Tab-separated table of C-alpha atoms in Angstrom:
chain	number	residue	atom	x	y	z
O	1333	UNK	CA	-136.508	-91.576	109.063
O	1334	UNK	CA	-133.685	-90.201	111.560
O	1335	UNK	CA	-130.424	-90.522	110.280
O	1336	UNK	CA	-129.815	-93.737	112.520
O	1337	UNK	CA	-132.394	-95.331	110.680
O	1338	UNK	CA	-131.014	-94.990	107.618
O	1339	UNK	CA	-127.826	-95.627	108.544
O	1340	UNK	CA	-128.604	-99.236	110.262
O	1341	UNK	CA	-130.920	-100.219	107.178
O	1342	UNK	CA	-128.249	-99.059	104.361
O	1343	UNK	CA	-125.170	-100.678	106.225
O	1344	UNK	CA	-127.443	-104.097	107.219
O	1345	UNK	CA	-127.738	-104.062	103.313
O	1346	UNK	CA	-124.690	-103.404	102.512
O	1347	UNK	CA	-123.107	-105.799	104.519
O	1348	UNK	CA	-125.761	-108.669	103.102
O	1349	UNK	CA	-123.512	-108.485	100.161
O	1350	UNK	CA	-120.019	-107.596	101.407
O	1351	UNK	CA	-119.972	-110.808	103.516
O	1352	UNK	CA	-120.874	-113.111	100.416
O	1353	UNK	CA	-118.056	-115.457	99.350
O	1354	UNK	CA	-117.526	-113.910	96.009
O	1355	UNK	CA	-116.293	-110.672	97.785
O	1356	UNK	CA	-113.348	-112.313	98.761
O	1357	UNK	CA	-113.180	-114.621	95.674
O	1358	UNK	CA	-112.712	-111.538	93.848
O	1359	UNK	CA	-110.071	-110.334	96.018
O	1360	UNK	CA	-108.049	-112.896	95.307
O	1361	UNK	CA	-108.170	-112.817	91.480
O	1362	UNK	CA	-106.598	-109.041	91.764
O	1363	UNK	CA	-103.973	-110.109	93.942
O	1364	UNK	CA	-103.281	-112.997	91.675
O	1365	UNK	CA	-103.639	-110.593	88.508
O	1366	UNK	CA	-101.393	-108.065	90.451
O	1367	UNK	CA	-99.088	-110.768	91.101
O	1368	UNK	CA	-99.153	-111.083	87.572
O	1369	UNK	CA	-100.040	-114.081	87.460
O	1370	UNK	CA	-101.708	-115.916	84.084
O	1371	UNK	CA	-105.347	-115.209	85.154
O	1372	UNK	CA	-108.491	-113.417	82.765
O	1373	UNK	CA	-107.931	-109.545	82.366
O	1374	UNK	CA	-109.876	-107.510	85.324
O	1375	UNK	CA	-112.451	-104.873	84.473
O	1376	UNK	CA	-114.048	-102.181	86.906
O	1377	UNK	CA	-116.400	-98.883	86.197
O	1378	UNK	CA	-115.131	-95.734	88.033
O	1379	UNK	CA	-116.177	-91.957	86.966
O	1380	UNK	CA	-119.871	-91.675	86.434
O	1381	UNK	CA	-122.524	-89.347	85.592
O	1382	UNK	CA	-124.343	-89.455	88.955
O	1383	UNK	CA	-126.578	-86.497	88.234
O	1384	UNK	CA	-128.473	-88.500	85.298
O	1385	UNK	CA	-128.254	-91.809	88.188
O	1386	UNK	CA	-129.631	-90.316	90.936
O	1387	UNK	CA	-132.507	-88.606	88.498
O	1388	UNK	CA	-133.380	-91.668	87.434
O	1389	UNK	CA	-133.402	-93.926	91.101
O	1390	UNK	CA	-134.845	-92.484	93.998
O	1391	UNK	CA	-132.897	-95.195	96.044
O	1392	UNK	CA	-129.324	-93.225	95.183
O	1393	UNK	CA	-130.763	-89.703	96.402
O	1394	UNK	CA	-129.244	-88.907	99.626
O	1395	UNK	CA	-131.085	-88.122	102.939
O	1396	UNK	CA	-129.002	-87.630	106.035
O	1397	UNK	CA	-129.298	-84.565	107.428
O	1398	UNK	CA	-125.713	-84.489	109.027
O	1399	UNK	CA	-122.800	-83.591	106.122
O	1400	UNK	CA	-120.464	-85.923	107.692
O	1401	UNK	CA	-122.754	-88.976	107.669
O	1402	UNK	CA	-124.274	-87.794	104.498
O	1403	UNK	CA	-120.645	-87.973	102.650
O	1404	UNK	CA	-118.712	-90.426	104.175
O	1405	UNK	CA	-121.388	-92.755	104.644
O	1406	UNK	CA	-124.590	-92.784	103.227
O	1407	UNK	CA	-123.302	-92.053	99.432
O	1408	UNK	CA	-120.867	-94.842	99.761
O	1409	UNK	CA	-123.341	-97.566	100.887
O	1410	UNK	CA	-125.930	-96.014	97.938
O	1411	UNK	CA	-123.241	-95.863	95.701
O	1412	UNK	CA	-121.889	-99.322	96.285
O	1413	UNK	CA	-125.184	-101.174	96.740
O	1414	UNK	CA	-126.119	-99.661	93.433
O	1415	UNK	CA	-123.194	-100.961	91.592
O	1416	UNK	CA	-123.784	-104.197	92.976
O	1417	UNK	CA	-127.874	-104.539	92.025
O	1418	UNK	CA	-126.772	-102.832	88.538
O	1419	UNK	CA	-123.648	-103.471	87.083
O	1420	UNK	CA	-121.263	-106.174	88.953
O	1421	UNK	CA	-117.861	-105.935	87.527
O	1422	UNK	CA	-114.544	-106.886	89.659
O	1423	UNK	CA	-115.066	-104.413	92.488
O	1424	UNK	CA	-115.702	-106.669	95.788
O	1425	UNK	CA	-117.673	-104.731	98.231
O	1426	UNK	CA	-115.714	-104.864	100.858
O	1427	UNK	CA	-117.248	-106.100	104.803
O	1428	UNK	CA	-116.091	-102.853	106.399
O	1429	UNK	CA	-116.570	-99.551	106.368
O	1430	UNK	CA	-113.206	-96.757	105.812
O	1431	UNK	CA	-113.751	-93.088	107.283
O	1432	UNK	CA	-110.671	-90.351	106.743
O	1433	UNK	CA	-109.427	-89.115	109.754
O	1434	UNK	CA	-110.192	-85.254	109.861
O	1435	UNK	CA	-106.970	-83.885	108.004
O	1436	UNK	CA	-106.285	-80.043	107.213
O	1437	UNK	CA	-103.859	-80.210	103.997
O	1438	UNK	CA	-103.264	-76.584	102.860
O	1439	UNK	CA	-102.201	-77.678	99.222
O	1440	UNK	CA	-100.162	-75.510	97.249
O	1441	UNK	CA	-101.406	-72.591	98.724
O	1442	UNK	CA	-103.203	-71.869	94.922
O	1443	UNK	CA	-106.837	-71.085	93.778
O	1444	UNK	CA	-107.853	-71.459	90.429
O	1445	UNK	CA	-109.032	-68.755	88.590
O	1446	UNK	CA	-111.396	-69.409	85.513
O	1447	UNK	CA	-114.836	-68.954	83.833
O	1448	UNK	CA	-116.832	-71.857	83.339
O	1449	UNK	CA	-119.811	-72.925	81.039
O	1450	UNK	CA	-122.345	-76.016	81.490
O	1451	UNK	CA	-124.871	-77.205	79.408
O	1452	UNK	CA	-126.106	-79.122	82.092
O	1453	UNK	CA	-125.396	-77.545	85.671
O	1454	UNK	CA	-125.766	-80.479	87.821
O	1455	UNK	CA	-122.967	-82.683	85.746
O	1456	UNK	CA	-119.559	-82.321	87.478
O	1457	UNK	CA	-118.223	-82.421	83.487
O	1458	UNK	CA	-118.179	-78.888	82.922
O	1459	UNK	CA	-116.090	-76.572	80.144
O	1460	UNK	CA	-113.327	-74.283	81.930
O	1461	UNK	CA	-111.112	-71.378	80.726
O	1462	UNK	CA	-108.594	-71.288	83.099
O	1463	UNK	CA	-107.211	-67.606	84.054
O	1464	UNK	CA	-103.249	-67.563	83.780
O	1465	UNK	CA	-101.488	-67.162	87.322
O	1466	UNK	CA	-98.139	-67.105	86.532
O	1467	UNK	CA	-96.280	-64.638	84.285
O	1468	UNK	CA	-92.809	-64.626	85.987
O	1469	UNK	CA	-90.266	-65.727	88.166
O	1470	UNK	CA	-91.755	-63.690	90.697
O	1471	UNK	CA	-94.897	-65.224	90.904
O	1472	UNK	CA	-93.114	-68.715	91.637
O	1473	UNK	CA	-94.153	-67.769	95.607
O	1474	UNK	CA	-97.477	-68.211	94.597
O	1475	UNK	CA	-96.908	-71.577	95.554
O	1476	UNK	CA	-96.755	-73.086	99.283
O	1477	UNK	CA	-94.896	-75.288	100.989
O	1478	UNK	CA	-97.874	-78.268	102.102
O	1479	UNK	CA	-98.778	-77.971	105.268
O	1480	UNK	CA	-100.910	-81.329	107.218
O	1481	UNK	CA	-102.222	-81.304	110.450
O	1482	UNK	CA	-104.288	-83.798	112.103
O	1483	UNK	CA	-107.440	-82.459	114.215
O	1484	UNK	CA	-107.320	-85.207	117.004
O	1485	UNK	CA	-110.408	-84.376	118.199
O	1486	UNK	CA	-112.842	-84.077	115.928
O	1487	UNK	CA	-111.418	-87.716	114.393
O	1488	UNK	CA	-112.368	-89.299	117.345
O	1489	UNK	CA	-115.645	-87.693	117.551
O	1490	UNK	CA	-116.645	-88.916	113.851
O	1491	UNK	CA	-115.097	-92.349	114.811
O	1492	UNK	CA	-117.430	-92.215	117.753
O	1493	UNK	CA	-120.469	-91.012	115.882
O	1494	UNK	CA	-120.610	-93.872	113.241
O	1495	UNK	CA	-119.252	-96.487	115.619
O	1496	UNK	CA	-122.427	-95.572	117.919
O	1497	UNK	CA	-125.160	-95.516	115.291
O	1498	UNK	CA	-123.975	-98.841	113.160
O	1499	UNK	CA	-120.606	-100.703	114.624
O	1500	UNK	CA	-122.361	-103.322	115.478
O	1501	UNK	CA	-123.517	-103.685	112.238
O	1502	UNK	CA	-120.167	-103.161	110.422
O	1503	UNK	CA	-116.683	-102.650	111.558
O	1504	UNK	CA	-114.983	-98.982	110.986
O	1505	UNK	CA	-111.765	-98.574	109.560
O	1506	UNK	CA	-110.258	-95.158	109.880
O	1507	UNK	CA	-107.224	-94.120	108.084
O	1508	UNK	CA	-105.737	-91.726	105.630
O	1509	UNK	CA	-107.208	-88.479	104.421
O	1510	UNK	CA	-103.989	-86.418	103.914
O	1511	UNK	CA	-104.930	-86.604	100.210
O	1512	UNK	CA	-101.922	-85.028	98.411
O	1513	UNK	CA	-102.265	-84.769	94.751
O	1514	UNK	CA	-99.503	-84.970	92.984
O	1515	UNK	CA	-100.553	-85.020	88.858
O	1516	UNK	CA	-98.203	-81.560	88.777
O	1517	UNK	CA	-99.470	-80.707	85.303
O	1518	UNK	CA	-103.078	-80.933	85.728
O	1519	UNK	CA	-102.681	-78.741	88.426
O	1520	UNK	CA	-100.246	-76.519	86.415
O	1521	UNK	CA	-103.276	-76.499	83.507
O	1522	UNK	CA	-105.735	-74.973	86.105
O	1523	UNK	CA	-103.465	-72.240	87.533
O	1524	UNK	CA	-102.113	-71.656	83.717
O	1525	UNK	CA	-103.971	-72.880	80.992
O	1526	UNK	CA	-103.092	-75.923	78.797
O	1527	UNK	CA	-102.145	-72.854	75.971
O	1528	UNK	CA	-100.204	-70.687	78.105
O	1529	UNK	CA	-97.911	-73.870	79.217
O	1530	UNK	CA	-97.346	-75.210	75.178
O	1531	UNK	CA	-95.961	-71.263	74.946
O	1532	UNK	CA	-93.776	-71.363	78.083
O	1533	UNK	CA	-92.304	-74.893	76.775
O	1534	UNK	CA	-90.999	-73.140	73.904
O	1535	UNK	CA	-90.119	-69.941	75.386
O	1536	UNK	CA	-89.395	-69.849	79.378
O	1537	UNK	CA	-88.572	-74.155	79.313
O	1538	UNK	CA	-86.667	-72.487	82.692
O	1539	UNK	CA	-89.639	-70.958	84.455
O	1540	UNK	CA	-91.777	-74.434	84.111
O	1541	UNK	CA	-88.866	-76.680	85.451
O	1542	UNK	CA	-89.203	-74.151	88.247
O	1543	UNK	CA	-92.437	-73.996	89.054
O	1544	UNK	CA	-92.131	-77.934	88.867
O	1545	UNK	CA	-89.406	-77.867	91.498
O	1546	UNK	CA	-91.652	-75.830	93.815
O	1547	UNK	CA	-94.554	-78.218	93.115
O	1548	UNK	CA	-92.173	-81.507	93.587
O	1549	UNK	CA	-90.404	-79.489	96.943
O	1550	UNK	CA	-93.974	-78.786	97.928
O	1551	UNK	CA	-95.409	-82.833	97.769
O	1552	UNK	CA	-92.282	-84.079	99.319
O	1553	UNK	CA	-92.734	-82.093	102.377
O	1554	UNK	CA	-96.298	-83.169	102.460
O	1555	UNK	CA	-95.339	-86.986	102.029
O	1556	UNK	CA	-93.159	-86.465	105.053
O	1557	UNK	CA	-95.471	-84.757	107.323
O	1558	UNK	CA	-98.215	-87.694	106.246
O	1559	UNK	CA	-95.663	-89.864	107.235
O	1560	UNK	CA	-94.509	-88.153	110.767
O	1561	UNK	CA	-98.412	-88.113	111.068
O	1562	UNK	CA	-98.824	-91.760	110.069
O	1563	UNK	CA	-101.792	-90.859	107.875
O	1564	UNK	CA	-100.959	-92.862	104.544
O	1565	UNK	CA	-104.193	-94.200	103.350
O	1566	UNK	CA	-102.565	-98.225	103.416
O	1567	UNK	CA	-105.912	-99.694	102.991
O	1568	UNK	CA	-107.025	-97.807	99.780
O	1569	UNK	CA	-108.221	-100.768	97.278
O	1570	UNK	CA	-108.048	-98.473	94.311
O	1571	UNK	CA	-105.157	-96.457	92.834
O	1572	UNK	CA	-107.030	-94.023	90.199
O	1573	UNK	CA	-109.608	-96.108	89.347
O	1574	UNK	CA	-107.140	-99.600	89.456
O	1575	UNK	CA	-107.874	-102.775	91.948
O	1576	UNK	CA	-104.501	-102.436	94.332
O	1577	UNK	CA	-104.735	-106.033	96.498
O	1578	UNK	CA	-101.943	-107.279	96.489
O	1579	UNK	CA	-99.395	-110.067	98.380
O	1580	UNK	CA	-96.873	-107.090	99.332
O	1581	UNK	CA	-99.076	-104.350	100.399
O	1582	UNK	CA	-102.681	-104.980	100.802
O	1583	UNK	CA	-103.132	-108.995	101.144
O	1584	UNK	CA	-106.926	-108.230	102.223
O	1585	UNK	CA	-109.274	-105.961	102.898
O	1586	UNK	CA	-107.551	-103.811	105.660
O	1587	UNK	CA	-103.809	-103.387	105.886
O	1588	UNK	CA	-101.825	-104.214	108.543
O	1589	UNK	CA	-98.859	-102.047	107.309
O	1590	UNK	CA	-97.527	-99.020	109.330
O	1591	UNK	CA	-99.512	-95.704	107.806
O	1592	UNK	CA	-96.543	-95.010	105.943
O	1593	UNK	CA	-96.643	-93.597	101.779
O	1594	UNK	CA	-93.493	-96.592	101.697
O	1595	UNK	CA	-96.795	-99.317	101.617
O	1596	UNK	CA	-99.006	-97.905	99.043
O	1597	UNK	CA	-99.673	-96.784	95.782
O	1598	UNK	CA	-99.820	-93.279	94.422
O	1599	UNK	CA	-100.008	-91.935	90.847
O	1600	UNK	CA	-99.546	-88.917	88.405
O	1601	UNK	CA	-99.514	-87.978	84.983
O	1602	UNK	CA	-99.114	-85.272	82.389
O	1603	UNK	CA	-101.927	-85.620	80.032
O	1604	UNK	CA	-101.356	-82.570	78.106
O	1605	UNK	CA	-97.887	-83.639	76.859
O	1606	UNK	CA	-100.154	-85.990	74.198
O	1607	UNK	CA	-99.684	-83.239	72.272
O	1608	UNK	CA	-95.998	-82.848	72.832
O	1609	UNK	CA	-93.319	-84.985	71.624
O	1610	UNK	CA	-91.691	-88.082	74.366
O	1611	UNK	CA	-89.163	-85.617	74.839
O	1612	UNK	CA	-91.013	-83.492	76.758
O	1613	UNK	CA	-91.572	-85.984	79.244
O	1614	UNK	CA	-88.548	-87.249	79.151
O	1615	UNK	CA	-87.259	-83.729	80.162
O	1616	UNK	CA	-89.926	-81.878	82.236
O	1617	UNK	CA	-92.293	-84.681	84.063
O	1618	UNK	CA	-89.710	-88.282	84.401
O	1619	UNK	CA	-87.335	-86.109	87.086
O	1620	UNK	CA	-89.796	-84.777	89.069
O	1621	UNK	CA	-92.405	-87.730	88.962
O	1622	UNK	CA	-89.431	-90.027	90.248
O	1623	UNK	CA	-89.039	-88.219	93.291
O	1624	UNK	CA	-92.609	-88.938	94.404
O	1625	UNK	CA	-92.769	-92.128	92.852
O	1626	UNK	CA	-89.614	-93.466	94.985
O	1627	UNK	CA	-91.850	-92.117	98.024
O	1628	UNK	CA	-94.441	-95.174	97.804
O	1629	UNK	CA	-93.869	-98.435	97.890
O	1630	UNK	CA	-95.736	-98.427	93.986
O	1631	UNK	CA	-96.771	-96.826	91.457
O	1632	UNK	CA	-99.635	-95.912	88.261
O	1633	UNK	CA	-98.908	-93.597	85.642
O	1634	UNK	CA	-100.716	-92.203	83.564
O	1635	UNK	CA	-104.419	-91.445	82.626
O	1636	UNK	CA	-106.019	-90.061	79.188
O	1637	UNK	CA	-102.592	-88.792	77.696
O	1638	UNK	CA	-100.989	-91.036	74.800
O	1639	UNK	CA	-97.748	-92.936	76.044
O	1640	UNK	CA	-97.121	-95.745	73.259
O	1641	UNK	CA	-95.033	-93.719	71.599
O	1642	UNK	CA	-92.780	-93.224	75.013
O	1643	UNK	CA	-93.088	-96.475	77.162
O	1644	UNK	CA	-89.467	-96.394	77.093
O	1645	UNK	CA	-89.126	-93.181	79.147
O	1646	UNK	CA	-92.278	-93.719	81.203
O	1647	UNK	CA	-90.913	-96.785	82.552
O	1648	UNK	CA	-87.718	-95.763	84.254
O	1649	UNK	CA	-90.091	-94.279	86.984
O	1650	UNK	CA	-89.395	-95.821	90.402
O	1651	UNK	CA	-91.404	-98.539	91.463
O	1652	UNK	CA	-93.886	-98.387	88.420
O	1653	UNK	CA	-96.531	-101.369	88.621
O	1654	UNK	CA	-98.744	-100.404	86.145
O	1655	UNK	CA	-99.531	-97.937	83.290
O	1656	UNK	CA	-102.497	-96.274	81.643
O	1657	UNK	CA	-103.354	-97.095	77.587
O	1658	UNK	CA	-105.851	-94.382	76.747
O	1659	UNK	CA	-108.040	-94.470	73.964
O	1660	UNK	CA	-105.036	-92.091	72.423
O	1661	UNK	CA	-102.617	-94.831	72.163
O	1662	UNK	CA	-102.347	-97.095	69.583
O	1663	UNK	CA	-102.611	-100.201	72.009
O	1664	UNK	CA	-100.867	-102.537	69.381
O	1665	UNK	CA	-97.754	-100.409	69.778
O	1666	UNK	CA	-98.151	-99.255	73.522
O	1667	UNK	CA	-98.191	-103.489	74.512
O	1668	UNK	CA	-95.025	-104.084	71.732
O	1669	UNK	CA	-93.462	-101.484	73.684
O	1670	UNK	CA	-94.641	-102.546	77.615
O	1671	UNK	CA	-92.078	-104.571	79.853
O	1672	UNK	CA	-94.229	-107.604	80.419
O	1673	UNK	CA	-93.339	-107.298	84.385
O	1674	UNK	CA	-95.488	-103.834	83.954
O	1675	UNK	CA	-99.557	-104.450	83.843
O	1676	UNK	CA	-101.501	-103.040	80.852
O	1677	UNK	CA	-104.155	-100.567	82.321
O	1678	UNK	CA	-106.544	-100.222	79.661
O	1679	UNK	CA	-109.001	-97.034	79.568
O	1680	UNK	CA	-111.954	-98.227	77.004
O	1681	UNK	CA	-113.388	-95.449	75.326
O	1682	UNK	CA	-116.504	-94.044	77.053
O	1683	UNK	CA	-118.148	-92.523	74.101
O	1684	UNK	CA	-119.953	-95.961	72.964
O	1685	UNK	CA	-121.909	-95.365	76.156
O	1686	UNK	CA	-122.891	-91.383	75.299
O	1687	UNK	CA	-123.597	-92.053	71.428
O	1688	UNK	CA	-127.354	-91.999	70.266
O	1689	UNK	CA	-127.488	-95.456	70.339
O	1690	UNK	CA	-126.033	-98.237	72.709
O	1691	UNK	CA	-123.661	-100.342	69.861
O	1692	UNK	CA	-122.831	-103.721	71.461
O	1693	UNK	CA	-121.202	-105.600	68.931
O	1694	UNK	CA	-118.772	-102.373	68.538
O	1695	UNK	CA	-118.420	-102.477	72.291
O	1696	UNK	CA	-117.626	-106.490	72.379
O	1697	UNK	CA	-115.357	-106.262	69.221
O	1698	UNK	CA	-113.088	-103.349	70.828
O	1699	UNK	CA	-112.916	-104.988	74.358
O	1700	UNK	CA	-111.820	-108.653	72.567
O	1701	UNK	CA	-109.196	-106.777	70.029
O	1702	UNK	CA	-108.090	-105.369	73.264
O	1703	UNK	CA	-107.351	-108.267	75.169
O	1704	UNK	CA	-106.484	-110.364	72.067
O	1705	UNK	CA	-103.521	-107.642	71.833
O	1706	UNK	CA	-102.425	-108.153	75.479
O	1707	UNK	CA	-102.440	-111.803	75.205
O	1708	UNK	CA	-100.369	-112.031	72.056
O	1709	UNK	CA	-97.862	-110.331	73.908
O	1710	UNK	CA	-97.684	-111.872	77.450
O	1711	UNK	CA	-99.244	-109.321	79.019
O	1712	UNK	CA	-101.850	-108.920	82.380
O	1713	UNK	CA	-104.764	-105.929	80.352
O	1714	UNK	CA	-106.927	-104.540	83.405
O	1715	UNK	CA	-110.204	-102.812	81.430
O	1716	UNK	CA	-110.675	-99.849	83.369
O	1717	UNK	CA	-114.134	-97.859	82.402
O	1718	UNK	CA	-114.051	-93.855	84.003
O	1719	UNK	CA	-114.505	-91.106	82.421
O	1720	UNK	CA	-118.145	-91.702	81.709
O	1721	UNK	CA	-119.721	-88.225	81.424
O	1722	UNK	CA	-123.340	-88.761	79.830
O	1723	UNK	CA	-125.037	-91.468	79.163
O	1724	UNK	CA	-127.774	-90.239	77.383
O	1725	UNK	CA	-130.022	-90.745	80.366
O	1726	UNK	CA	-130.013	-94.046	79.998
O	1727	UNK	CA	-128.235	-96.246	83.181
O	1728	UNK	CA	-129.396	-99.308	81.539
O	1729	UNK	CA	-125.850	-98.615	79.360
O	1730	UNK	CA	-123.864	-99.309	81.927
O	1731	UNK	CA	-125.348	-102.644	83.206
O	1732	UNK	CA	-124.942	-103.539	79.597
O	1733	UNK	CA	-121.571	-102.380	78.961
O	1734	UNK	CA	-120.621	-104.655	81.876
O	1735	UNK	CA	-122.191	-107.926	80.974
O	1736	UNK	CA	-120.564	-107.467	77.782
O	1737	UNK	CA	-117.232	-106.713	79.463
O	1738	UNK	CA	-117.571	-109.539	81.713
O	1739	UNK	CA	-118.518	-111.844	78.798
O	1740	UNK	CA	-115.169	-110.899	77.120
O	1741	UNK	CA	-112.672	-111.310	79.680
O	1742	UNK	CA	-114.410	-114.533	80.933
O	1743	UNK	CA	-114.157	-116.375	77.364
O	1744	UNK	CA	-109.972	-114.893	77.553
């Protein structure tokens, strides 16, 4: 088959399903959980191990021969189409199709440097020792000032290229793809190591507020040239893993907002400071998240780090909608301690899917003491799967894990 013909049959399939009712049924739950609103907790499945998937389903391997098509569209109608025949969770499939424009974002001008190990080479879950890159003051030029620049051109001609071969099929969307990643000490981790930066917080604390002053200086400068550009992704309908519709910002399934970072979501965190005390957030990630979080019009923190034991600092960050309750936090404290305006993003532990055999009655008794605990306090609980690096081979797991999932937060 030419790429055109699997293009038209994939997208004709997709949109089968994208145009049901319970697409947009769907949609309007999030918004009306978003809105906070006293509906049954959401749950969605993000993060997967798509080397054991696409072993084990000839229907997910990919076939284009052009990179751009191959990428940008043919894995995302697999992708979703699989989701939907396997494991249907609150993730509408959405009747249109969203391309990047073709954006050139130099980053922080850094490279990681590190030695890595795999027991399996074709899982993206790999074990890294990251080579320190910064000893001294003087190595603070290391990092760049972000540079963005839009080729014109060639985001017309991929425009033109899937409009030709399937826009009469489905409509294409194209916005965004300035991509500017802003969870500073992740990125810090890579260029440094996770060791290095516990020594530097005890003895340069100086040199790491400045290397997160060139990393914050660095973002901002990027947020404004996405904005001078007008390349804000507005129509994104996931914030790290998250369902984002909602009344203010994304009422449906394309935004009619101005590309600006002012109407939509970003998100950060600092998930090595789990094994630091609140203080250290408080001093060396709350003033320089703030900045970017008073960039966009909201905001998600967090991801596998522990925050119950410092809600109260997390939550002075601008514009904060919701925040992430690992399996590190004690989620009895972490909702005592959550403003009830704030949503409880829940991150279910993914090891019941990778142990040597599939528990359900420990996976149904977590997800209902989870949502029991919300509840009791007022609280919206999103259930928010990722993170799923094995599953022993077995995809099965994850259509299970959902039913059970979807049992729970449908008996709420």
């Amino acid at each position: 088959m030419t790429d055109k013909e699997i293009l038209r049959q994939l997208a004709t399939e997709y949109m089968e399903i994208a145009t049901l009712a319970k697409q947009k049924e769907t949609m309007n739950l999030i918004k009306a959980f978003n809105r906070k609103d006293k509906v049954r907790p959401i749950v969605t499945i993000f993060q997967l191990p798509w080397n054991e998937l696409v072993a084990g389903d000839e229907f997910l391997k990919l076939k284009c021969e052009n990179k751009f098509l191959r990428n940008n569209v043919e894995m995302f109608f697999r992708r979703e189409i699989y989701r939907w025949n396997n494991y249907q969770t609150d993730m509408p499939l959405e009747p249109v199709l969203k391309i990047p424009y073709a954006v050139n974002n130099t980053g922080y001008g850094l490279k990681i440097e590190q030695k890595i190990l795999a027991t399996d080479p074709n899982n993206s879950v790999k074990s890294h020792a990251f080579i320190n890159q910064f000893e001294d003051f003087e190595d603070l030029d290391k990092i760049k000032e972000m540079k963005i620049t839009l080729n014109e051109k060639l985001s017309v001609e991929n425009k033109d290229l899937v409009e030709n071969l399937i826009g009469d099929i489905i409509p294409i969307h194209q916005e965004g793809g300035a991509n500017i990643r802003t969870a500073f000490w992740d990125i810090l981790a890579e260029m440094m190591s996770v060791e290095e930066i516990y020594y530097q917080l005890i003895d340069q604390p100086e040199f790491l507020h400045a290397l997160m002053d060139r990393l914050t200086n660095s973002a901002l400068a990027g947020i404004k040239q996405m904005n001078e550009l007008k390349l804000a992704a507005v129509s994104n309908n996931y914030c790290h893993c998250s369902p984002i519709y909602t009344d203010e910002l994304l009422p449906d399934f394309v935004s009619t907002k101005e590309p600006l970072s002012y109407n939509t979501w970003a998100c950060a965190m600092a998930q090595l400071f789990t094994s630091t005390s609140p203080a250290v957030t408080e001093e060396f990630e709350i003033p320089y998240i703030s900045k970017i979080a008073k960039e966009f019009g909201m905001f998600y923190y967090g991801c596998c780090e522990r925050l119950d034991d410092r809600l109260d600092i997390v939550q002075k960050i601008p514009n904060l909608r919701k925040v992430s309750c690992s399996p590190w936090s004690d989620k009895e404290k972490f909702a005592q301690n959550l403003d009830p305006k704030i949503i409880m993003s829940v991150k279910p532990t993914p090891a019941y899917l990778a142990m040597p055999d599939f528990d359900s009655e420990l996976i149904r008794k977590d997800l209902i003491q989870t949502c029991e605990i919300a509840k009791s306090y007022g609280l919206n609980v999103e259930l928010l799967l990722k993170d799923v690096s094995t599953l022993k081979n077995d995809p099965t797991r994850l259509t299970r894990w959902a039913k059970i999932a979807m049992e729970v937060v449908n008996n709420y």
